[in-house]
Amino acid sequence: MSLNTVVGMLSSLQSFQTDIGTGMDIVTDVAIDLVEAQDGEVHPGIKDMEAMILECAKLDREINYFVDVVKQVTSEVATQQPEAMFSLSDNVKEQFTERIARLSDTDLRNHQKVVAFKDSIKNSLNQANRESEENMEELDEDIAVSQSQVNFTCPLTQVEMVNPVKNKKCNHHYDEGAILVLIKAKHSQKKKCRCPVVGCGNTDINESDLIPDQILRRRIQSHKRHGNRT
């Protein structure tokens, strides 16, 4: 097996990994729909969906480990004699097995999309209860729309977010694509990435700090649909 073939296989795996992430987002959306349909009650299917999310998180972590191991082993082989290619498979298998053995339940529950799933369900339940208690239907619609426009704006792009993520350190939101580009640019310069929200004291944002905010994404989509009808 040539190194070019290995690179092609890794590319296919990473594309599959993107599909896994999309599937996890869909499961989260369905779970939110169930909570909203139950008026704040926990639907029995939520537990099954959480188990599904955890399985997806496990598969995602395994792909990450496998890709990392293959890249490491192939980079080592590339500097050695051609005969080293014959032990490539065994080396990958050995190191991958060691990495998987260290994968814990805590690691899975700290997966960004698992955290996002739990936060989304919790926030949906809290919102449903608040609406029931405070009769939110009587809020002035113009004020609600004005507030949503502010909340929906990315501090980096200054336009409405498409895929909002929440910084778990300072709780500020950004559009995922914009903040990841900023983090990558700063890190490539060997610099820390400061939160772009004016006045925020968070001076070191990392990709691991970002959690997809499914609730906010749904509100943005609802806001867009409302705007298209008016």
mmCIF file with all atom_site columns, N, CA, C and O in Angstrom, residues 89-143:
data_model
loop_
_atom_site.group_PDB
_atom_site.id
_atom_site.type_symbol
_atom_site.label_atom_id
_atom_site.label_alt_id
_atom_site.label_comp_id
_atom_site.label_asym_id
_atom_site.label_entity_id
_atom_site.label_seq_id
_atom_site.pdbx_PDB_ins_code
_atom_site.Cartn_x
_atom_site.Cartn_y
_atom_site.Cartn_z
_atom_site.occupancy
_atom_site.B_iso_or_equiv
_atom_site.pdbx_formal_charge
_atom_site.auth_seq_id
_atom_site.auth_comp_id
_atom_site.auth_asym_id
_atom_site.auth_atom_id
_atom_site.pdbx_PDB_model_num
ATOM 1   N N  . SER A 1 89  ? 1.094   -1.332 8.897  1.00 0.00 ? 89  SER A N  1
ATOM 2   C CA . SER A 1 89  ? -0.199  -1.768 9.411  1.00 0.00 ? 89  SER A CA 1
ATOM 3   C C  . SER A 1 89  ? -0.118  -2.199 10.866 1.00 0.00 ? 89  SER A C  1
ATOM 4   O O  . SER A 1 89  ? -0.966  -1.829 11.684 1.00 0.00 ? 89  SER A O  1
ATOM 5   N N  . ASP A 1 90  ? 0.907   -2.975 11.199 1.00 0.00 ? 90  ASP A N  1
ATOM 6   C CA . ASP A 1 90  ? 1.054   -3.461 12.574 1.00 0.00 ? 90  ASP A CA 1
ATOM 7   C C  . ASP A 1 90  ? 1.299   -2.304 13.542 1.00 0.00 ? 90  ASP A C  1
ATOM 8   O O  . ASP A 1 90  ? 0.754   -2.278 14.657 1.00 0.00 ? 90  ASP A O  1
ATOM 9   N N  . ASN A 1 91  ? 2.108   -1.341 13.117 1.00 0.00 ? 91  ASN A N  1
ATOM 10  C CA . ASN A 1 91  ? 2.398   -0.193 13.984 1.00 0.00 ? 91  ASN A CA 1
ATOM 11  C C  . ASN A 1 91  ? 1.150   0.649  14.239 1.00 0.00 ? 91  ASN A C  1
ATOM 12  O O  . ASN A 1 91  ? 0.894   1.105  15.357 1.00 0.00 ? 91  ASN A O  1
ATOM 13  N N  . VAL A 1 92  ? 0.372   0.853  13.169 1.00 0.00 ? 92  VAL A N  1
ATOM 14  C CA . VAL A 1 92  ? -0.870  1.614  13.307 1.00 0.00 ? 92  VAL A CA 1
ATOM 15  C C  . VAL A 1 92  ? -1.824  0.887  14.248 1.00 0.00 ? 92  VAL A C  1
ATOM 16  O O  . VAL A 1 92  ? -2.417  1.503  15.151 1.00 0.00 ? 92  VAL A O  1
ATOM 17  N N  . LYS A 1 93  ? -1.975  -0.404 14.054 1.00 0.00 ? 93  LYS A N  1
ATOM 18  C CA . LYS A 1 93  ? -2.892  -1.193 14.885 1.00 0.00 ? 93  LYS A CA 1
ATOM 19  C C  . LYS A 1 93  ? -2.485  -1.139 16.355 1.00 0.00 ? 93  LYS A C  1
ATOM 20  O O  . LYS A 1 93  ? -3.331  -0.959 17.242 1.00 0.00 ? 93  LYS A O  1
ATOM 21  N N  . GLU A 1 94  ? -1.192  -1.268 16.613 1.00 0.00 ? 94  GLU A N  1
ATOM 22  C CA . GLU A 1 94  ? -0.709  -1.267 18.003 1.00 0.00 ? 94  GLU A CA 1
ATOM 23  C C  . GLU A 1 94  ? -0.968  0.075  18.682 1.00 0.00 ? 94  GLU A C  1
ATOM 24  O O  . GLU A 1 94  ? -1.509  0.128  19.792 1.00 0.00 ? 94  GLU A O  1
ATOM 25  N N  . GLN A 1 95  ? -0.598  1.160  18.016 1.00 0.00 ? 95  GLN A N  1
ATOM 26  C CA . GLN A 1 95  ? -0.773  2.483  18.617 1.00 0.00 ? 95  GLN A CA 1
ATOM 27  C C  . GLN A 1 95  ? -2.247  2.874  18.731 1.00 0.00 ? 95  GLN A C  1
ATOM 28  O O  . GLN A 1 95  ? -2.659  3.512  19.706 1.00 0.00 ? 95  GLN A O  1
ATOM 29  N N  . PHE A 1 96  ? -3.032  2.490  17.726 1.00 0.00 ? 96  PHE A N  1
ATOM 30  C CA . PHE A 1 96  ? -4.459  2.801  17.765 1.00 0.00 ? 96  PHE A CA 1
ATOM 31  C C  . PHE A 1 96  ? -5.129  2.070  18.924 1.00 0.00 ? 96  PHE A C  1
ATOM 32  O O  . PHE A 1 96  ? -5.962  2.648  19.644 1.00 0.00 ? 96  PHE A O  1
ATOM 33  N N  . THR A 1 97  ? -4.780  0.816  19.130 1.00 0.00 ? 97  THR A N  1
ATOM 34  C CA . THR A 1 97  ? -5.342  0.025  20.224 1.00 0.00 ? 97  THR A CA 1
ATOM 35  C C  . THR A 1 97  ? -5.007  0.656  21.573 1.00 0.00 ? 97  THR A C  1
ATOM 36  O O  . THR A 1 97  ? -5.850  0.715  22.477 1.00 0.00 ? 97  THR A O  1
ATOM 37  N N  . GLU A 1 98  ? -3.790  1.160  21.700 1.00 0.00 ? 98  GLU A N  1
ATOM 38  C CA . GLU A 1 98  ? -3.386  1.809  22.944 1.00 0.00 ? 98  GLU A CA 1
ATOM 39  C C  . GLU A 1 98  ? -4.192  3.086  23.197 1.00 0.00 ? 98  GLU A C  1
ATOM 40  O O  . GLU A 1 98  ? -4.619  3.352  24.322 1.00 0.00 ? 98  GLU A O  1
ATOM 41  N N  . ARG A 1 99  ? -4.411  3.856  22.136 1.00 0.00 ? 99  ARG A N  1
ATOM 42  C CA . ARG A 1 99  ? -5.182  5.099  22.284 1.00 0.00 ? 99  ARG A CA 1
ATOM 43  C C  . ARG A 1 99  ? -6.628  4.805  22.664 1.00 0.00 ? 99  ARG A C  1
ATOM 44  O O  . ARG A 1 99  ? -7.206  5.466  23.537 1.00 0.00 ? 99  ARG A O  1
ATOM 45  N N  . ILE A 1 100 ? -7.221  3.836  22.009 1.00 0.00 ? 100 ILE A N  1
ATOM 46  C CA . ILE A 1 100 ? -8.622  3.492  22.277 1.00 0.00 ? 100 ILE A CA 1
ATOM 47  C C  . ILE A 1 100 ? -8.799  2.995  23.709 1.00 0.00 ? 100 ILE A C  1
ATOM 48  O O  . ILE A 1 100 ? -9.813  3.266  24.359 1.00 0.00 ? 100 ILE A O  1
ATOM 49  N N  . ALA A 1 101 ? -7.809  2.262  24.212 1.00 0.00 ? 101 ALA A N  1
ATOM 50  C CA . ALA A 1 101 ? -7.888  1.728  25.576 1.00 0.00 ? 101 ALA A CA 1
ATOM 51  C C  . ALA A 1 101 ? -7.962  2.846  26.607 1.00 0.00 ? 101 ALA A C  1
ATOM 52  O O  . ALA A 1 101 ? -8.492  2.661  27.707 1.00 0.00 ? 101 ALA A O  1
ATOM 53  N N  . ARG A 1 102 ? -7.443  4.020  26.254 1.00 0.00 ? 102 ARG A N  1
ATOM 54  C CA . ARG A 1 102 ? -7.450  5.143  27.187 1.00 0.00 ? 102 ARG A CA 1
ATOM 55  C C  . ARG A 1 102 ? -8.697  6.021  27.055 1.00 0.00 ? 102 ARG A C  1
ATOM 56  O O  . ARG A 1 102 ? -8.877  6.967  27.831 1.00 0.00 ? 102 ARG A O  1
ATOM 57  N N  . LEU A 1 103 ? -9.553  5.700  26.086 1.00 0.00 ? 103 LEU A N  1
ATOM 58  C CA . LEU A 1 103 ? -10.770 6.483  25.885 1.00 0.00 ? 103 LEU A CA 1
ATOM 59  C C  . LEU A 1 103 ? -11.775 6.171  26.990 1.00 0.00 ? 103 LEU A C  1
ATOM 60  O O  . LEU A 1 103 ? -12.190 5.032  27.161 1.00 0.00 ? 103 LEU A O  1
ATOM 61  N N  . SER A 1 104 ? -12.159 7.174  27.747 1.00 0.00 ? 104 SER A N  1
ATOM 62  C CA . SER A 1 104 ? -13.043 6.968  28.895 1.00 0.00 ? 104 SER A CA 1
ATOM 63  C C  . SER A 1 104 ? -14.434 7.541  28.638 1.00 0.00 ? 104 SER A C  1
ATOM 64  O O  . SER A 1 104 ? -14.643 8.314  27.695 1.00 0.00 ? 104 SER A O  1
ATOM 65  N N  . ASP A 1 105 ? -15.367 7.162  29.493 1.00 0.00 ? 105 ASP A N  1
ATOM 66  C CA . ASP A 1 105 ? -16.727 7.695  29.405 1.00 0.00 ? 105 ASP A CA 1
ATOM 67  C C  . ASP A 1 105 ? -16.728 9.202  29.623 1.00 0.00 ? 105 ASP A C  1
ATOM 68  O O  . ASP A 1 105 ? -17.502 9.932  29.001 1.00 0.00 ? 105 ASP A O  1
ATOM 69  N N  . THR A 1 106 ? -15.829 9.677  30.486 1.00 0.00 ? 106 THR A N  1
ATOM 70  C CA . THR A 1 106 ? -15.715 11.120 30.726 1.00 0.00 ? 106 THR A CA 1
ATOM 71  C C  . THR A 1 106 ? -15.299 11.852 29.460 1.00 0.00 ? 106 THR A C  1
ATOM 72  O O  . THR A 1 106 ? -15.815 12.933 29.152 1.00 0.00 ? 106 THR A O  1
ATOM 73  N N  . ASP A 1 107 ? -14.366 11.249 28.716 1.00 0.00 ? 107 ASP A N  1
ATOM 74  C CA . ASP A 1 107 ? -13.933 11.845 27.447 1.00 0.00 ? 107 ASP A CA 1
ATOM 75  C C  . ASP A 1 107 ? -15.113 12.008 26.497 1.00 0.00 ? 107 ASP A C  1
ATOM 76  O O  . ASP A 1 107 ? -15.258 13.042 25.837 1.00 0.00 ? 107 ASP A O  1
ATOM 77  N N  . LEU A 1 108 ? -15.944 10.980 26.430 1.00 0.00 ? 108 LEU A N  1
ATOM 78  C CA . LEU A 1 108 ? -17.092 11.026 25.524 1.00 0.00 ? 108 LEU A CA 1
ATOM 79  C C  . LEU A 1 108 ? -18.099 12.081 25.964 1.00 0.00 ? 108 LEU A C  1
ATOM 80  O O  . LEU A 1 108 ? -18.657 12.808 25.146 1.00 0.00 ? 108 LEU A O  1
ATOM 81  N N  . ARG A 1 109 ? -18.336 12.165 27.258 1.00 0.00 ? 109 ARG A N  1
ATOM 82  C CA . ARG A 1 109 ? -19.321 13.133 27.763 1.00 0.00 ? 109 ARG A CA 1
ATOM 83  C C  . ARG A 1 109 ? -18.817 14.575 27.655 1.00 0.00 ? 109 ARG A C  1
ATOM 84  O O  . ARG A 1 109 ? -19.619 15.506 27.724 1.00 0.00 ? 109 ARG A O  1
ATOM 85  N N  . ASN A 1 110 ? -17.512 14.740 27.480 1.00 0.00 ? 110 ASN A N  1
ATOM 86  C CA . ASN A 1 110 ? -16.947 16.070 27.273 1.00 0.00 ? 110 ASN A CA 1
ATOM 87  C C  . ASN A 1 110 ? -16.843 16.430 25.796 1.00 0.00 ? 110 ASN A C  1
ATOM 88  O O  . ASN A 1 110 ? -16.379 17.519 25.458 1.00 0.00 ? 110 ASN A O  1
ATOM 89  N N  . HIS A 1 111 ? -17.261 15.510 24.928 1.00 0.00 ? 111 HIS A N  1
ATOM 90  C CA . HIS A 1 111 ? -17.272 15.794 23.488 1.00 0.00 ? 111 HIS A CA 1
ATOM 91  C C  . HIS A 1 111 ? -18.156 17.010 23.237 1.00 0.00 ? 111 HIS A C  1
ATOM 92  O O  . HIS A 1 111 ? -19.233 17.155 23.827 1.00 0.00 ? 111 HIS A O  1
ATOM 93  N N  . GLN A 1 112 ? -17.714 17.920 22.373 1.00 0.00 ? 112 GLN A N  1
ATOM 94  C CA . GLN A 1 112 ? -18.426 19.182 22.161 1.00 0.00 ? 112 GLN A CA 1
ATOM 95  C C  . GLN A 1 112 ? -19.894 18.985 21.822 1.00 0.00 ? 112 GLN A C  1
ATOM 96  O O  . GLN A 1 112 ? -20.764 19.691 22.340 1.00 0.00 ? 112 GLN A O  1
ATOM 97  N N  . LYS A 1 113 ? -20.194 18.032 20.964 1.00 0.00 ? 113 LYS A N  1
ATOM 98  C CA . LYS A 1 113 ? -21.585 17.863 20.535 1.00 0.00 ? 113 LYS A CA 1
ATOM 99  C C  . LYS A 1 113 ? -22.423 17.133 21.581 1.00 0.00 ? 113 LYS A C  1
ATOM 100 O O  . LYS A 1 113 ? -23.648 17.280 21.607 1.00 0.00 ? 113 LYS A O  1
ATOM 101 N N  . VAL A 1 114 ? -21.795 16.355 22.458 1.00 0.00 ? 114 VAL A N  1
ATOM 102 C CA . VAL A 1 114 ? -22.516 15.761 23.591 1.00 0.00 ? 114 VAL A CA 1
ATOM 103 C C  . VAL A 1 114 ? -22.883 16.858 24.580 1.00 0.00 ? 114 VAL A C  1
ATOM 104 O O  . VAL A 1 114 ? -24.019 16.917 25.074 1.00 0.00 ? 114 VAL A O  1
ATOM 105 N N  . VAL A 1 115 ? -21.928 17.731 24.859 1.00 0.00 ? 115 VAL A N  1
ATOM 106 C CA . VAL A 1 115 ? -22.192 18.872 25.751 1.00 0.00 ? 115 VAL A CA 1
ATOM 107 C C  . VAL A 1 115 ? -23.286 19.750 25.150 1.00 0.00 ? 115 VAL A C  1
ATOM 108 O O  . VAL A 1 115 ? -24.194 20.210 25.854 1.00 0.00 ? 115 VAL A O  1
ATOM 109 N N  . ALA A 1 116 ? -23.210 19.974 23.825 1.00 0.00 ? 116 ALA A N  1
ATOM 110 C CA . ALA A 1 116 ? -24.215 20.799 23.145 1.00 0.00 ? 116 ALA A CA 1
ATOM 111 C C  . ALA A 1 116 ? -25.599 20.161 23.239 1.00 0.00 ? 116 ALA A C  1
ATOM 112 O O  . ALA A 1 116 ? -26.606 20.856 23.437 1.00 0.00 ? 116 ALA A O  1
ATOM 113 N N  . PHE A 1 117 ? -25.669 18.836 23.116 1.00 0.00 ? 117 PHE A N  1
ATOM 114 C CA . PHE A 1 117 ? -26.941 18.113 23.229 1.00 0.00 ? 117 PHE A CA 1
ATOM 115 C C  . PHE A 1 117 ? -27.545 18.327 24.616 1.00 0.00 ? 117 PHE A C  1
ATOM 116 O O  . PHE A 1 117 ? -28.717 18.695 24.748 1.00 0.00 ? 117 PHE A O  1
ATOM 117 N N  . LYS A 1 118 ? -26.747 18.127 25.647 1.00 0.00 ? 118 LYS A N  1
ATOM 118 C CA . LYS A 1 118 ? -27.251 18.265 27.020 1.00 0.00 ? 118 LYS A CA 1
ATOM 119 C C  . LYS A 1 118 ? -27.666 19.706 27.306 1.00 0.00 ? 118 LYS A C  1
ATOM 120 O O  . LYS A 1 118 ? -28.705 19.943 27.931 1.00 0.00 ? 118 LYS A O  1
ATOM 121 N N  . ASP A 1 119 ? -26.847 20.654 26.855 1.00 0.00 ? 119 ASP A N  1
ATOM 122 C CA . ASP A 1 119 ? -27.191 22.062 27.064 1.00 0.00 ? 119 ASP A CA 1
ATOM 123 C C  . ASP A 1 119 ? -28.475 22.429 26.341 1.00 0.00 ? 119 ASP A C  1
ATOM 124 O O  . ASP A 1 119 ? -29.311 23.181 26.868 1.00 0.00 ? 119 ASP A O  1
ATOM 125 N N  . SER A 1 120 ? -28.650 21.902 25.136 1.00 0.00 ? 120 SER A N  1
ATOM 126 C CA . SER A 1 120 ? -29.846 22.211 24.344 1.00 0.00 ? 120 SER A CA 1
ATOM 127 C C  . SER A 1 120 ? -31.105 21.688 25.026 1.00 0.00 ? 120 SER A C  1
ATOM 128 O O  . SER A 1 120 ? -32.122 22.391 25.091 1.00 0.00 ? 120 SER A O  1
ATOM 129 N N  . ILE A 1 121 ? -31.040 20.467 25.537 1.00 0.00 ? 121 ILE A N  1
ATOM 130 C CA . ILE A 1 121 ? -32.199 19.890 26.225 1.00 0.00 ? 121 ILE A CA 1
ATOM 131 C C  . ILE A 1 121 ? -32.498 20.673 27.496 1.00 0.00 ? 121 ILE A C  1
ATOM 132 O O  . ILE A 1 121 ? -33.653 21.025 27.784 1.00 0.00 ? 121 ILE A O  1
ATOM 133 N N  . LYS A 1 122 ? -31.449 20.973 28.254 1.00 0.00 ? 122 LYS A N  1
ATOM 134 C CA . LYS A 1 122 ? -31.623 21.733 29.504 1.00 0.00 ? 122 LYS A CA 1
ATOM 135 C C  . LYS A 1 122 ? -32.228 23.105 29.227 1.00 0.00 ? 122 LYS A C  1
ATOM 136 O O  . LYS A 1 122 ? -33.178 23.534 29.892 1.00 0.00 ? 122 LYS A O  1
ATOM 137 N N  . ASN A 1 123 ? -31.697 23.794 28.225 1.00 0.00 ? 123 ASN A N  1
ATOM 138 C CA . ASN A 1 123 ? -32.197 25.135 27.898 1.00 0.00 ? 123 ASN A CA 1
ATOM 139 C C  . ASN A 1 123 ? -33.622 25.092 27.371 1.00 0.00 ? 123 ASN A C  1
ATOM 140 O O  . ASN A 1 123 ? -34.431 25.988 27.650 1.00 0.00 ? 123 ASN A O  1
ATOM 141 N N  . SER A 1 124 ? -33.947 24.045 26.601 1.00 0.00 ? 124 SER A N  1
ATOM 142 C CA . SER A 1 124 ? -35.307 23.909 26.076 1.00 0.00 ? 124 SER A CA 1
ATOM 143 C C  . SER A 1 124 ? -36.307 23.688 27.210 1.00 0.00 ? 124 SER A C  1
ATOM 144 O O  . SER A 1 124 ? -37.402 24.257 27.209 1.00 0.00 ? 124 SER A O  1
ATOM 145 N N  . LEU A 1 125 ? -35.921 22.860 28.167 1.00 0.00 ? 125 LEU A N  1
ATOM 146 C CA . LEU A 1 125 ? -36.793 22.607 29.319 1.00 0.00 ? 125 LEU A CA 1
ATOM 147 C C  . LEU A 1 125 ? -36.982 23.888 30.135 1.00 0.00 ? 125 LEU A C  1
ATOM 148 O O  . LEU A 1 125 ? -38.100 24.221 30.534 1.00 0.00 ? 125 LEU A O  1
ATOM 149 N N  . ASN A 1 126 ? -35.889 24.611 30.371 1.00 0.00 ? 126 ASN A N  1
ATOM 150 C CA . ASN A 1 126 ? -35.976 25.857 31.130 1.00 0.00 ? 126 ASN A CA 1
ATOM 151 C C  . ASN A 1 126 ? -36.826 26.893 30.413 1.00 0.00 ? 126 ASN A C  1
ATOM 152 O O  . ASN A 1 126 ? -37.642 27.589 31.031 1.00 0.00 ? 126 ASN A O  1
ATOM 153 N N  . GLN A 1 127 ? -36.663 26.985 29.110 1.00 0.00 ? 127 GLN A N  1
ATOM 154 C CA . GLN A 1 127 ? -37.426 27.953 28.338 1.00 0.00 ? 127 GLN A CA 1
ATOM 155 C C  . GLN A 1 127 ? -38.915 27.622 28.364 1.00 0.00 ? 127 GLN A C  1
ATOM 156 O O  . GLN A 1 127 ? -39.759 28.510 28.519 1.00 0.00 ? 127 GLN A O  1
ATOM 157 N N  . ALA A 1 128 ? -39.238 26.339 28.209 1.00 0.00 ? 128 ALA A N  1
ATOM 158 C CA . ALA A 1 128 ? -40.643 25.931 28.228 1.00 0.00 ? 128 ALA A CA 1
ATOM 159 C C  . ALA A 1 128 ? -41.286 26.255 29.574 1.00 0.00 ? 128 ALA A C  1
ATOM 160 O O  . ALA A 1 128 ? -42.430 26.721 29.639 1.00 0.00 ? 128 ALA A O  1
ATOM 161 N N  . ASN A 1 129 ? -40.543 26.031 30.652 1.00 0.00 ? 129 ASN A N  1
ATOM 162 C CA . ASN A 1 129 ? -41.079 26.322 31.982 1.00 0.00 ? 129 ASN A CA 1
ATOM 163 C C  . ASN A 1 129 ? -41.242 27.830 32.205 1.00 0.00 ? 129 ASN A C  1
ATOM 164 O O  . ASN A 1 129 ? -42.232 28.265 32.799 1.00 0.00 ? 129 ASN A O  1
ATOM 165 N N  . ARG A 1 130 ? -40.277 28.603 31.708 1.00 0.00 ? 130 ARG A N  1
ATOM 166 C CA . ARG A 1 130 ? -40.377 30.056 31.860 1.00 0.00 ? 130 ARG A CA 1
ATOM 167 C C  . ARG A 1 130 ? -41.566 30.608 31.086 1.00 0.00 ? 130 ARG A C  1
ATOM 168 O O  . ARG A 1 130 ? -42.296 31.474 31.569 1.00 0.00 ? 130 ARG A O  1
ATOM 169 N N  . GLU A 1 131 ? -41.764 30.088 29.886 1.00 0.00 ? 131 GLU A N  1
ATOM 170 C CA . GLU A 1 131 ? -42.878 30.573 29.067 1.00 0.00 ? 131 GLU A CA 1
ATOM 171 C C  . GLU A 1 131 ? -44.210 30.257 29.720 1.00 0.00 ? 131 GLU A C  1
ATOM 172 O O  . GLU A 1 131 ? -45.159 31.040 29.661 1.00 0.00 ? 131 GLU A O  1
ATOM 173 N N  . SER A 1 132 ? -44.264 29.097 30.359 1.00 0.00 ? 132 SER A N  1
ATOM 174 C CA . SER A 1 132 ? -45.506 28.716 31.030 1.00 0.00 ? 132 SER A CA 1
ATOM 175 C C  . SER A 1 132 ? -45.773 29.618 32.229 1.00 0.00 ? 132 SER A C  1
ATOM 176 O O  . SER A 1 132 ? -46.905 30.014 32.488 1.00 0.00 ? 132 SER A O  1
ATOM 177 N N  . GLU A 1 133 ? -44.737 29.952 32.970 1.00 0.00 ? 133 GLU A N  1
ATOM 178 C CA . GLU A 1 133 ? -44.911 30.727 34.196 1.00 0.00 ? 133 GLU A CA 1
ATOM 179 C C  . GLU A 1 133 ? -45.138 32.211 33.919 1.00 0.00 ? 133 GLU A C  1
ATOM 180 O O  . GLU A 1 133 ? -45.883 32.877 34.617 1.00 0.00 ? 133 GLU A O  1
ATOM 181 N N  . GLU A 1 134 ? -44.489 32.746 32.922 1.00 0.00 ? 134 GLU A N  1
ATOM 182 C CA . GLU A 1 134 ? -44.500 34.188 32.708 1.00 0.00 ? 134 GLU A CA 1
ATOM 183 C C  . GLU A 1 134 ? -45.402 34.635 31.566 1.00 0.00 ? 134 GLU A C  1
ATOM 184 O O  . GLU A 1 134 ? -45.533 35.834 31.304 1.00 0.00 ? 134 GLU A O  1
ATOM 185 N N  . ASN A 1 135 ? -46.006 33.650 30.889 1.00 0.00 ? 135 ASN A N  1
ATOM 186 C CA . ASN A 1 135 ? -46.889 33.966 29.757 1.00 0.00 ? 135 ASN A CA 1
ATOM 187 C C  . ASN A 1 135 ? -46.162 34.854 28.751 1.00 0.00 ? 135 ASN A C  1
ATOM 188 O O  . ASN A 1 135 ? -46.560 35.996 28.478 1.00 0.00 ? 135 ASN A O  1
ATOM 189 N N  . MET A 1 136 ? -45.121 34.292 28.171 1.00 0.00 ? 136 MET A N  1
ATOM 190 C CA . MET A 1 136 ? -44.245 35.046 27.292 1.00 0.00 ? 136 MET A CA 1
ATOM 191 C C  . MET A 1 136 ? -44.946 35.566 26.034 1.00 0.00 ? 136 MET A C  1
ATOM 192 O O  . MET A 1 136 ? -44.446 36.440 25.345 1.00 0.00 ? 136 MET A O  1
ATOM 193 N N  . GLU A 1 137 ? -46.134 35.019 25.718 1.00 0.00 ? 137 GLU A N  1
ATOM 194 C CA . GLU A 1 137 ? -46.828 35.465 24.516 1.00 0.00 ? 137 GLU A CA 1
ATOM 195 C C  . GLU A 1 137 ? -47.190 36.952 24.577 1.00 0.00 ? 137 GLU A C  1
ATOM 196 O O  . GLU A 1 137 ? -47.424 37.581 23.540 1.00 0.00 ? 137 GLU A O  1
ATOM 197 N N  . GLU A 1 138 ? -47.261 37.513 25.791 1.00 0.00 ? 138 GLU A N  1
ATOM 198 C CA . GLU A 1 138 ? -47.682 38.894 25.935 1.00 0.00 ? 138 GLU A CA 1
ATOM 199 C C  . GLU A 1 138 ? -46.535 39.895 25.810 1.00 0.00 ? 138 GLU A C  1
ATOM 200 O O  . GLU A 1 138 ? -46.730 41.100 25.911 1.00 0.00 ? 138 GLU A O  1
ATOM 201 N N  . LEU A 1 139 ? -45.317 39.393 25.607 1.00 0.00 ? 139 LEU A N  1
ATOM 202 C CA . LEU A 1 139 ? -44.185 40.299 25.421 1.00 0.00 ? 139 LEU A CA 1
ATOM 203 C C  . LEU A 1 139 ? -44.346 41.069 24.120 1.00 0.00 ? 139 LEU A C  1
ATOM 204 O O  . LEU A 1 139 ? -44.860 40.543 23.130 1.00 0.00 ? 139 LEU A O  1
ATOM 205 N N  . ASP A 1 140 ? -43.908 42.278 24.129 1.00 0.00 ? 140 ASP A N  1
ATOM 206 C CA . ASP A 1 140 ? -44.003 43.095 22.915 1.00 0.00 ? 140 ASP A CA 1
ATOM 207 C C  . ASP A 1 140 ? -43.148 42.499 21.808 1.00 0.00 ? 140 ASP A C  1
ATOM 208 O O  . ASP A 1 140 ? -41.950 42.271 21.976 1.00 0.00 ? 140 ASP A O  1
ATOM 209 N N  . GLU A 1 141 ? -43.751 42.216 20.671 1.00 0.00 ? 141 GLU A N  1
ATOM 210 C CA . GLU A 1 141 ? -43.052 41.520 19.580 1.00 0.00 ? 141 GLU A CA 1
ATOM 211 C C  . GLU A 1 141 ? -41.903 42.356 19.033 1.00 0.00 ? 141 GLU A C  1
ATOM 212 O O  . GLU A 1 141 ? -40.840 41.825 18.694 1.00 0.00 ? 141 GLU A O  1
ATOM 213 N N  . ASP A 1 142 ? -42.080 43.658 18.968 1.00 0.00 ? 142 ASP A N  1
ATOM 214 C CA . ASP A 1 142 ? -41.026 44.506 18.419 1.00 0.00 ? 142 ASP A CA 1
ATOM 215 C C  . ASP A 1 142 ? -39.771 44.458 19.277 1.00 0.00 ? 142 ASP A C  1
ATOM 216 O O  . ASP A 1 142 ? -38.643 44.444 18.764 1.00 0.00 ? 142 ASP A O  1
ATOM 217 N N  . ILE A 1 143 ? -39.960 44.438 20.605 1.00 0.00 ? 143 ILE A N  1
ATOM 218 C CA . ILE A 1 143 ? -38.810 44.368 21.510 1.00 0.00 ? 143 ILE A CA 1
ATOM 219 C C  . ILE A 1 143 ? -38.104 43.032 21.337 1.00 0.00 ? 143 ILE A C  1
ATOM 220 O O  . ILE A 1 143 ? -36.873 42.959 21.289 1.00 0.00 ? 143 ILE A O  1
#
